[in-house]
Amino acid sequence: MRIQVFESKTDKNGNWIVNGRYLFEESATFVGSRNEFVENARNKFIEDFLDYYYEDPGEDQQAATRQLSPTAIPMLVNILSRCSQLVGNTTLRYLYLFAARFLATIVSDAKSHAFLRQRMRYVECLVHFALGDETASTLNLRHDDDLPELPILSKEEAVVAQLAKYQDMDVERKPRSAESDINTAYLEEMVSASNVLRGKLEPSELNRIKKGIADYLRVADVYRNITREYTDYGEESDTLEFKTSVVFPPDNGMQPDPQQQQWAILKAVCGFLNTVSGGEILLGVNDYGRASGLKNDISYLFAHRYILSQTMDSYRLYVKTLIDKAFRDNHNVEGLDVTSTVITYVIERNNEGDDLLRVHVNPYENGIVSFREEHLPDGMSRSYYRTSGATVRMDDKLMKLVKQRKNL
């Protein structure tokens, strides 16, 4: 759309009158609903323009005119153009460009006029894409021959060229029937799209993609949103330790090794027993304070006959047995005589449906606790102490300090 200005003059009251008309170029981008968009933008501009620039002289005020500085309108054109880049509302962005182009026409600034016309075409293309009036492949931002090759215009042309490649979803596509096979190529595209867009889209948008995959696989009825609220168990501290498993060591590529992993649990228990405050171990929670659950543990332990049933109670009994037979104190008190009154086990289920085991360890007040096992795995110490959010080896110096704190 162009504005053709014939003349401008002032009336007897000092008001400026601009004679002109609006012209639509033959290759105008907007059609249908886009024409309505342009019309609304034009009308709003005229209303705001008149409200801003017309001042009704009061009875005691004599209407007067003054000559503008030669640089005033070019500066205003630049300001309006800059505002169009900063505003978030699409209609206002278009109006700022419209106003800037209007003023450029008044002062016969052909270069600014052509530049702003190109910027308006760009906004029209974006609106075209957003409204979805036609397929995106019809988008085209032709370059005005009167314009030099400016970086900003080249970038906008590149943006429109990319948008033209967008393929709208086939709204008529029917879901996969129960009898049909899964199209692995289609599934690969969906999974790849989700992976590529991670970190670029909001979680709610990624959730829609994943839900679409679940729907295609016909498991949407059990789908759980990735945006659901997770229970946050906080951070590890002097009195709190997280362990994801008693079966799978975290540095073993998810390969089961219950003999190795049990020592990670026992080490933490030993550390809490030797403090003056004790602590808690949450089994089934990762280092970030998010629940991972214990399903894999239970499945493995049952399959390999460590437990008699796939229940949390059997799992609790397995963990309790490991701990009860692991320790002794420096007075040769050992086994259940060390642990029975100071350690409790609580089965929990959070809002996400994950089962956890909370092992509450009270401090052992009758001595220094160490492992009963004569032959410890490589790297294991005889005894441990919990401090500064970590479980550390109990050396002679630390043992002396612990005895002082416990009045032993």
Coordinates of C-alpha atoms in Angstrom, one line a residue:
M1 CA 0.0 0.0 0.0
R2 CA 1.3 3.5 -0.9
I3 CA 0.2 7.0 0.0
Q4 CA 0.1 9.5 -2.9
V5 CA 0.4 13.1 -1.6
F6 CA -0.8 15.9 -3.9
E7 CA -0.3 19.0 -1.7
S8 CA -0.2 20.2 1.8
K9 CA -1.4 23.6 3.2
T10 CA -2.8 25.2 6.3
D11 CA -6.4 26.4 6.8
K12 CA -7.4 29.7 8.4
N13 CA -7.1 28.2 11.9
G14 CA -3.6 27.1 11.3
N15 CA -4.4 23.4 10.9
W16 CA -2.3 21.4 8.4
I17 CA -4.3 19.8 5.6
V18 CA -2.7 17.0 3.5
N19 CA -4.4 16.2 0.2
G20 CA -3.7 12.6 -1.0
R21 CA -5.0 9.2 -1.5
Y22 CA -4.2 5.6 -0.6
L23 CA -3.0 3.2 -3.4
F24 CA -2.7 -0.5 -3.3
E25 CA 0.1 -2.0 -5.4
E26 CA -0.9 -4.6 -7.9
S27 CA 1.3 -7.2 -6.2
A28 CA 0.1 -6.5 -2.7
T29 CA 0.9 -9.3 -0.4
F30 CA -2.3 -9.1 1.7
V31 CA -5.5 -10.6 0.4
G32 CA -8.7 -11.6 2.3
S33 CA -8.2 -11.3 6.0
R34 CA -4.8 -9.6 5.4
N35 CA -6.6 -6.7 3.7
E36 CA -8.7 -6.4 6.8
F37 CA -5.5 -6.3 8.9
V38 CA -4.0 -3.5 6.7
E39 CA -7.3 -1.5 6.8
N40 CA -7.5 -1.7 10.5
A41 CA -3.9 -0.6 10.8
R42 CA -4.4 2.3 8.4
N43 CA -7.5 3.5 10.2
K44 CA -6.0 3.3 13.6
F45 CA -2.9 5.2 12.4
I46 CA -5.1 8.0 11.0
E47 CA -7.1 8.3 14.2
D48 CA -4.0 8.3 16.4
F49 CA -2.2 10.7 14.0
L50 CA -5.0 13.2 14.1
D51 CA -5.5 12.9 17.9
Y52 CA -1.8 13.6 18.4
Y53 CA -1.2 16.4 16.0
Y54 CA -4.5 18.3 16.2
E55 CA -4.8 20.8 19.0
D56 CA -8.0 22.8 19.3
P57 CA -7.1 26.4 20.2
G58 CA -8.8 27.7 23.3
E59 CA -10.8 30.9 23.4
D60 CA -7.8 32.9 24.8
Q61 CA -5.3 31.1 22.6
Q62 CA -4.5 32.3 19.2
A63 CA -3.8 29.7 16.7
A64 CA -0.3 29.8 15.3
T65 CA 2.1 27.9 13.2
R66 CA 5.8 27.5 13.3
Q67 CA 8.3 26.1 10.9
L68 CA 9.8 22.8 11.8
S69 CA 13.5 22.3 11.8
P70 CA 14.8 20.7 8.6
T71 CA 16.1 17.7 10.6
A72 CA 12.9 17.2 12.7
I73 CA 10.9 14.9 10.4
P74 CA 13.9 12.8 9.2
M75 CA 14.7 12.3 12.9
L76 CA 11.1 11.4 13.6
V77 CA 11.2 8.9 10.7
N78 CA 14.3 7.3 12.2
I79 CA 12.7 7.2 15.7
L80 CA 9.5 5.6 14.4
S81 CA 11.5 3.0 12.4
R82 CA 13.5 2.2 15.5
C83 CA 10.3 1.8 17.6
S84 CA 9.0 -0.7 15.2
Q85 CA 11.9 -2.9 16.0
L86 CA 11.4 -2.7 19.8
V87 CA 7.6 -3.0 20.1
G88 CA 6.2 -6.5 20.7
N89 CA 2.7 -5.9 19.3
T90 CA 2.5 -6.8 15.6
T91 CA -0.2 -4.2 14.8
L92 CA 1.8 -1.5 16.5
R93 CA 5.0 -2.5 14.7
Y94 CA 3.2 -2.2 11.4
L95 CA 1.7 1.2 12.5
Y96 CA 5.1 2.6 13.4
L97 CA 6.4 1.6 10.0
F98 CA 3.3 3.1 8.4
A99 CA 3.8 6.4 10.2
A100 CA 7.5 6.5 9.4
R101 CA 6.8 5.9 5.7
F102 CA 4.0 8.5 5.7
L103 CA 6.4 11.1 7.0
A104 CA 9.1 10.1 4.6
T105 CA 6.6 10.6 1.8
I106 CA 5.8 14.1 3.0
V107 CA 9.4 15.2 2.9
S108 CA 10.1 13.4 -0.4
D109 CA 12.7 11.1 1.1
A110 CA 12.6 8.4 -1.6
K111 CA 15.3 6.2 -0.1
S112 CA 13.6 6.0 3.4
H113 CA 10.2 5.5 1.7
A114 CA 11.6 2.5 -0.3
F115 CA 13.3 1.1 2.8
L116 CA 10.2 1.3 5.0
R117 CA 8.0 -0.1 2.3
Q118 CA 10.3 -3.2 2.2
R119 CA 10.1 -3.5 6.0
M120 CA 6.3 -3.3 5.9
R121 CA 6.3 -6.1 3.3
Y122 CA 8.4 -8.2 5.7
V123 CA 5.9 -7.7 8.5
E124 CA 3.1 -8.6 6.1
C125 CA 4.9 -11.9 5.2
L126 CA 5.2 -12.7 8.9
V127 CA 1.5 -12.0 9.4
H128 CA 0.7 -14.1 6.4
F129 CA 2.7 -17.0 7.9
A130 CA 1.0 -16.6 11.4
L131 CA -2.5 -16.4 10.0
G132 CA -2.0 -19.4 7.8
D133 CA -4.4 -18.0 5.1
E134 CA -2.5 -19.8 2.4
T135 CA 0.3 -22.4 2.4
A136 CA 3.6 -21.1 3.5
S137 CA 5.3 -22.0 0.2
T138 CA 3.6 -19.0 -1.4
L139 CA 5.5 -16.6 0.8
N140 CA 7.8 -14.3 -1.2
L141 CA 9.6 -11.1 -0.2
R142 CA 10.7 -9.6 -3.4
H143 CA 13.6 -7.1 -3.2
D144 CA 13.0 -3.6 -4.4
D145 CA 15.4 -2.6 -7.2
D146 CA 15.7 0.9 -5.7
L147 CA 17.2 -0.5 -2.5
P148 CA 20.9 -1.2 -1.9
E149 CA 21.9 -4.6 -0.4
L150 CA 21.5 -3.9 3.3
P151 CA 22.3 -6.6 5.9
I152 CA 19.0 -6.2 7.7
L153 CA 17.0 -6.6 4.4
S154 CA 19.1 -9.6 3.4
K155 CA 18.4 -11.2 6.8
E156 CA 14.6 -10.6 6.4
E157 CA 14.6 -12.1 3.0
A158 CA 16.4 -15.1 4.4
V159 CA 13.8 -15.4 7.2
V160 CA 11.0 -15.4 4.7
A161 CA 12.8 -18.0 2.6
Q162 CA 13.0 -20.3 5.6
L163 CA 9.3 -19.8 6.5
A164 CA 8.4 -20.7 2.9
K165 CA 9.9 -24.1 3.6
Y166 CA 7.5 -24.7 6.5
Q167 CA 5.0 -27.6 5.9
D168 CA 1.7 -27.3 7.6
M169 CA 0.4 -30.4 9.3
D170 CA -2.1 -32.5 7.3
V171 CA -5.2 -31.9 9.4
E172 CA -6.9 -34.7 7.6
R173 CA -4.3 -37.3 8.6
K174 CA -6.0 -40.2 10.4
P175 CA -4.5 -41.8 13.4
R176 CA -2.8 -45.1 12.8
S177 CA -5.3 -48.0 12.9
A178 CA -4.8 -50.9 15.3
E179 CA -4.0 -53.2 12.4
S180 CA -1.4 -51.0 10.6
D181 CA 2.3 -51.2 11.2
I182 CA 4.4 -48.5 12.7
N183 CA 6.1 -46.3 10.1
T184 CA 9.6 -46.2 11.5
A185 CA 10.6 -43.4 9.1
Y186 CA 7.8 -41.2 10.4
L187 CA 8.7 -42.1 14.0
E188 CA 12.3 -41.2 13.3
E189 CA 11.3 -37.8 12.0
M190 CA 9.1 -37.1 15.1
V191 CA 11.8 -38.1 17.5
S192 CA 14.5 -36.1 15.6
A193 CA 12.3 -33.0 15.6
S194 CA 11.8 -33.2 19.3
N195 CA 15.6 -33.7 19.9
V196 CA 16.5 -30.8 17.6
L197 CA 14.1 -28.5 19.4
R198 CA 15.2 -29.2 22.9
G199 CA 16.3 -26.0 24.5
K200 CA 14.6 -24.0 21.7
L201 CA 11.0 -24.5 22.6
E202 CA 9.0 -24.3 25.9
P203 CA 8.6 -27.6 27.6
S204 CA 4.8 -27.4 26.9
E205 CA 5.5 -27.4 23.2
L206 CA 7.9 -30.3 23.4
N207 CA 5.3 -32.1 25.5
R208 CA 2.9 -31.8 22.5
I209 CA 5.4 -33.5 20.2
K210 CA 6.0 -36.3 22.6
K211 CA 2.3 -36.7 23.2
G212 CA 1.9 -36.9 19.4
I213 CA 4.4 -39.7 19.3
A214 CA 2.6 -41.5 22.2
D215 CA -0.7 -41.1 20.3
Y216 CA 0.8 -42.5 17.1
L217 CA 2.1 -45.5 19.1
R218 CA -1.4 -45.9 20.6
V219 CA -0.3 -45.4 24.2
A220 CA -1.7 -41.9 24.7
D221 CA -4.1 -43.3 27.3
V222 CA -1.2 -43.8 29.7
Y223 CA 0.9 -40.7 28.7
R224 CA 2.3 -38.6 31.4
N225 CA 3.1 -34.9 30.6
I226 CA 6.7 -34.0 30.7
T227 CA 5.6 -30.7 32.2
R228 CA 4.1 -32.3 35.3
E229 CA 5.2 -30.9 38.7
Y230 CA 8.0 -33.0 40.2
T231 CA 8.6 -33.5 43.9
D232 CA 11.8 -31.7 44.8
Y233 CA 13.7 -33.4 47.6
G234 CA 16.2 -30.5 47.9
E235 CA 19.9 -30.9 48.0
E236 CA 22.3 -33.3 49.7
S237 CA 23.6 -32.0 53.0
D238 CA 25.3 -33.0 56.3
T239 CA 22.1 -34.9 57.1
L240 CA 20.7 -36.0 53.7
E241 CA 22.1 -38.3 51.1
F242 CA 20.5 -39.4 47.8
K243 CA 21.0 -42.8 46.2
T244 CA 19.3 -43.9 43.1
S245 CA 19.8 -47.6 43.6
V246 CA 21.2 -50.5 45.6
V247 CA 21.8 -52.5 42.4
F248 CA 23.1 -50.2 39.7
P249 CA 26.3 -48.3 40.4
P250 CA 26.0 -44.8 38.8
D251 CA 29.4 -45.0 37.1
N252 CA 28.8 -48.5 35.6
G253 CA 26.8 -47.7 32.5
M254 CA 23.6 -48.9 34.2
Q255 CA 25.1 -52.4 34.5
P256 CA 23.9 -54.2 37.6
D257 CA 26.4 -54.9 40.4
P258 CA 24.6 -55.2 43.7
Q259 CA 27.8 -56.4 45.5
Q260 CA 29.6 -53.2 44.6
Q261 CA 26.6 -50.8 45.0
Q262 CA 25.7 -52.1 48.5
W263 CA 29.0 -50.6 49.8
A264 CA 27.9 -47.1 48.6
I265 CA 24.8 -47.5 50.8
L266 CA 26.7 -48.9 53.8
K267 CA 29.3 -46.2 53.6
A268 CA 26.7 -43.5 53.9
V269 CA 25.0 -45.3 56.8
C270 CA 28.3 -45.7 58.6
G271 CA 29.0 -42.0 58.1
F272 CA 25.7 -40.9 59.7
L273 CA 26.0 -43.4 62.6
N274 CA 29.3 -41.7 63.7
T275 CA 27.9 -38.2 63.7
V276 CA 26.2 -36.5 66.6
S277 CA 23.1 -35.6 64.5
G278 CA 22.6 -38.6 62.3
G279 CA 20.9 -38.3 58.9
E280 CA 18.7 -39.8 56.2
I281 CA 19.3 -41.7 53.0
L282 CA 16.7 -41.5 50.3
L283 CA 16.8 -44.5 48.0
G284 CA 15.3 -43.9 44.6
V285 CA 16.3 -40.2 44.3
N286 CA 19.0 -38.8 42.0
D287 CA 21.7 -36.3 42.8
Y288 CA 19.4 -33.5 41.5
G289 CA 16.8 -34.2 44.1
R290 CA 14.4 -35.8 41.7
A291 CA 12.8 -39.2 42.2
S292 CA 13.9 -41.9 39.8
G293 CA 12.0 -44.7 41.6
L294 CA 13.0 -48.2 42.5
K295 CA 11.2 -50.3 39.8
N296 CA 14.5 -51.4 38.1
D297 CA 16.0 -52.4 41.5
I298 CA 13.0 -54.5 42.4
S299 CA 12.7 -56.1 39.0
Y300 CA 16.4 -57.1 39.1
L301 CA 16.4 -58.3 42.7
F302 CA 13.3 -60.4 42.1
A303 CA 14.6 -61.9 38.9
H304 CA 17.8 -62.9 40.6
R305 CA 16.1 -64.2 43.7
Y306 CA 17.5 -61.6 46.1
I307 CA 13.9 -60.9 47.2
L308 CA 10.8 -63.2 47.2
S309 CA 8.3 -60.8 45.7
Q310 CA 8.2 -57.6 43.6
T311 CA 7.0 -55.4 46.5
M312 CA 8.4 -52.5 48.4
D313 CA 8.2 -54.4 51.6
S314 CA 10.5 -57.1 50.2
Y315 CA 12.8 -54.4 49.0
R316 CA 12.8 -52.8 52.5
L317 CA 13.6 -56.1 54.1
Y318 CA 16.5 -56.6 51.7
V319 CA 18.0 -53.2 52.5
K320 CA 17.5 -53.7 56.2
T321 CA 19.3 -57.1 56.1
L322 CA 22.3 -55.6 54.3
I323 CA 22.6 -52.9 57.0
D324 CA 21.9 -55.0 60.0
K325 CA 24.7 -57.4 59.4
A326 CA 27.3 -54.8 58.3
F327 CA 28.5 -53.0 61.4
R328 CA 30.2 -53.3 64.8
D329 CA 31.5 -50.8 67.3
N330 CA 34.9 -50.4 69.0
H331 CA 33.6 -52.5 71.9
N332 CA 32.9 -55.5 69.7
V333 CA 29.1 -54.9 69.8
E334 CA 27.9 -55.9 66.3
G335 CA 25.0 -56.7 64.0
L336 CA 21.5 -55.9 65.2
D337 CA 22.8 -54.8 68.5
V338 CA 24.3 -51.8 66.7
T339 CA 21.5 -51.0 64.3
S340 CA 18.2 -52.2 65.7
T341 CA 17.4 -49.1 67.8
V342 CA 18.9 -46.4 65.7
I343 CA 17.8 -47.1 62.1
T344 CA 14.3 -47.0 60.8
Y345 CA 12.9 -47.7 57.3
V346 CA 9.9 -45.8 55.8
I347 CA 8.4 -46.7 52.4
E348 CA 7.1 -43.6 50.5
R349 CA 5.2 -42.9 47.3
N350 CA 5.3 -39.4 45.9
N351 CA 2.8 -37.5 43.8
E352 CA 4.4 -38.8 40.6
G353 CA 3.7 -42.4 41.7
D354 CA 7.4 -43.2 42.4
D355 CA 8.2 -45.5 45.3
L356 CA 11.1 -44.6 47.5
L357 CA 12.7 -45.9 50.7
R358 CA 13.7 -43.4 53.4
V359 CA 16.4 -44.8 55.7
H360 CA 16.5 -42.7 58.9
V361 CA 19.8 -43.1 60.8
N362 CA 20.1 -41.8 64.3
P363 CA 23.6 -41.3 65.8
Y364 CA 25.2 -44.3 67.5
E365 CA 26.0 -43.1 71.0
N366 CA 28.0 -46.1 72.4
G367 CA 31.1 -46.0 70.3
I368 CA 32.7 -45.6 66.9
V369 CA 31.0 -47.7 64.2
S370 CA 33.0 -49.6 61.6
F371 CA 32.5 -52.5 59.1
R372 CA 32.4 -56.1 60.3
E373 CA 33.7 -57.4 57.0
E374 CA 37.4 -58.4 57.3
H375 CA 38.1 -58.1 53.6
L376 CA 36.8 -54.8 52.3
P377 CA 36.6 -53.9 48.6
D378 CA 39.5 -51.9 47.1
G379 CA 39.2 -48.2 48.1
M380 CA 37.0 -48.8 51.1
S381 CA 38.0 -47.6 54.5
R382 CA 37.2 -49.4 57.8
S383 CA 35.0 -46.5 59.1
Y384 CA 33.5 -43.2 57.8
Y385 CA 32.2 -39.9 59.1
R386 CA 29.7 -37.5 57.6
T387 CA 30.7 -33.8 57.3
S388 CA 30.2 -30.9 55.0
G389 CA 27.7 -32.8 52.8
A390 CA 30.2 -35.6 52.1
T391 CA 31.1 -39.0 53.7
V392 CA 34.9 -39.1 54.5
R393 CA 37.3 -41.7 55.8
M394 CA 37.7 -42.0 59.5
D395 CA 41.4 -41.5 60.3
D396 CA 43.0 -41.5 63.8
K397 CA 42.8 -37.7 64.1
L398 CA 39.1 -37.6 63.1
M399 CA 38.3 -40.6 65.4
K400 CA 39.7 -38.7 68.3
L401 CA 37.6 -35.6 67.5
V402 CA 34.5 -37.8 67.1
K403 CA 35.1 -39.4 70.5
Q404 CA 35.3 -35.9 72.1
R405 CA 32.1 -34.8 70.5
K406 CA 30.3 -37.9 71.6
N407 CA 31.9 -37.9 75.1
L408 CA 33.3 -41.3 74.6

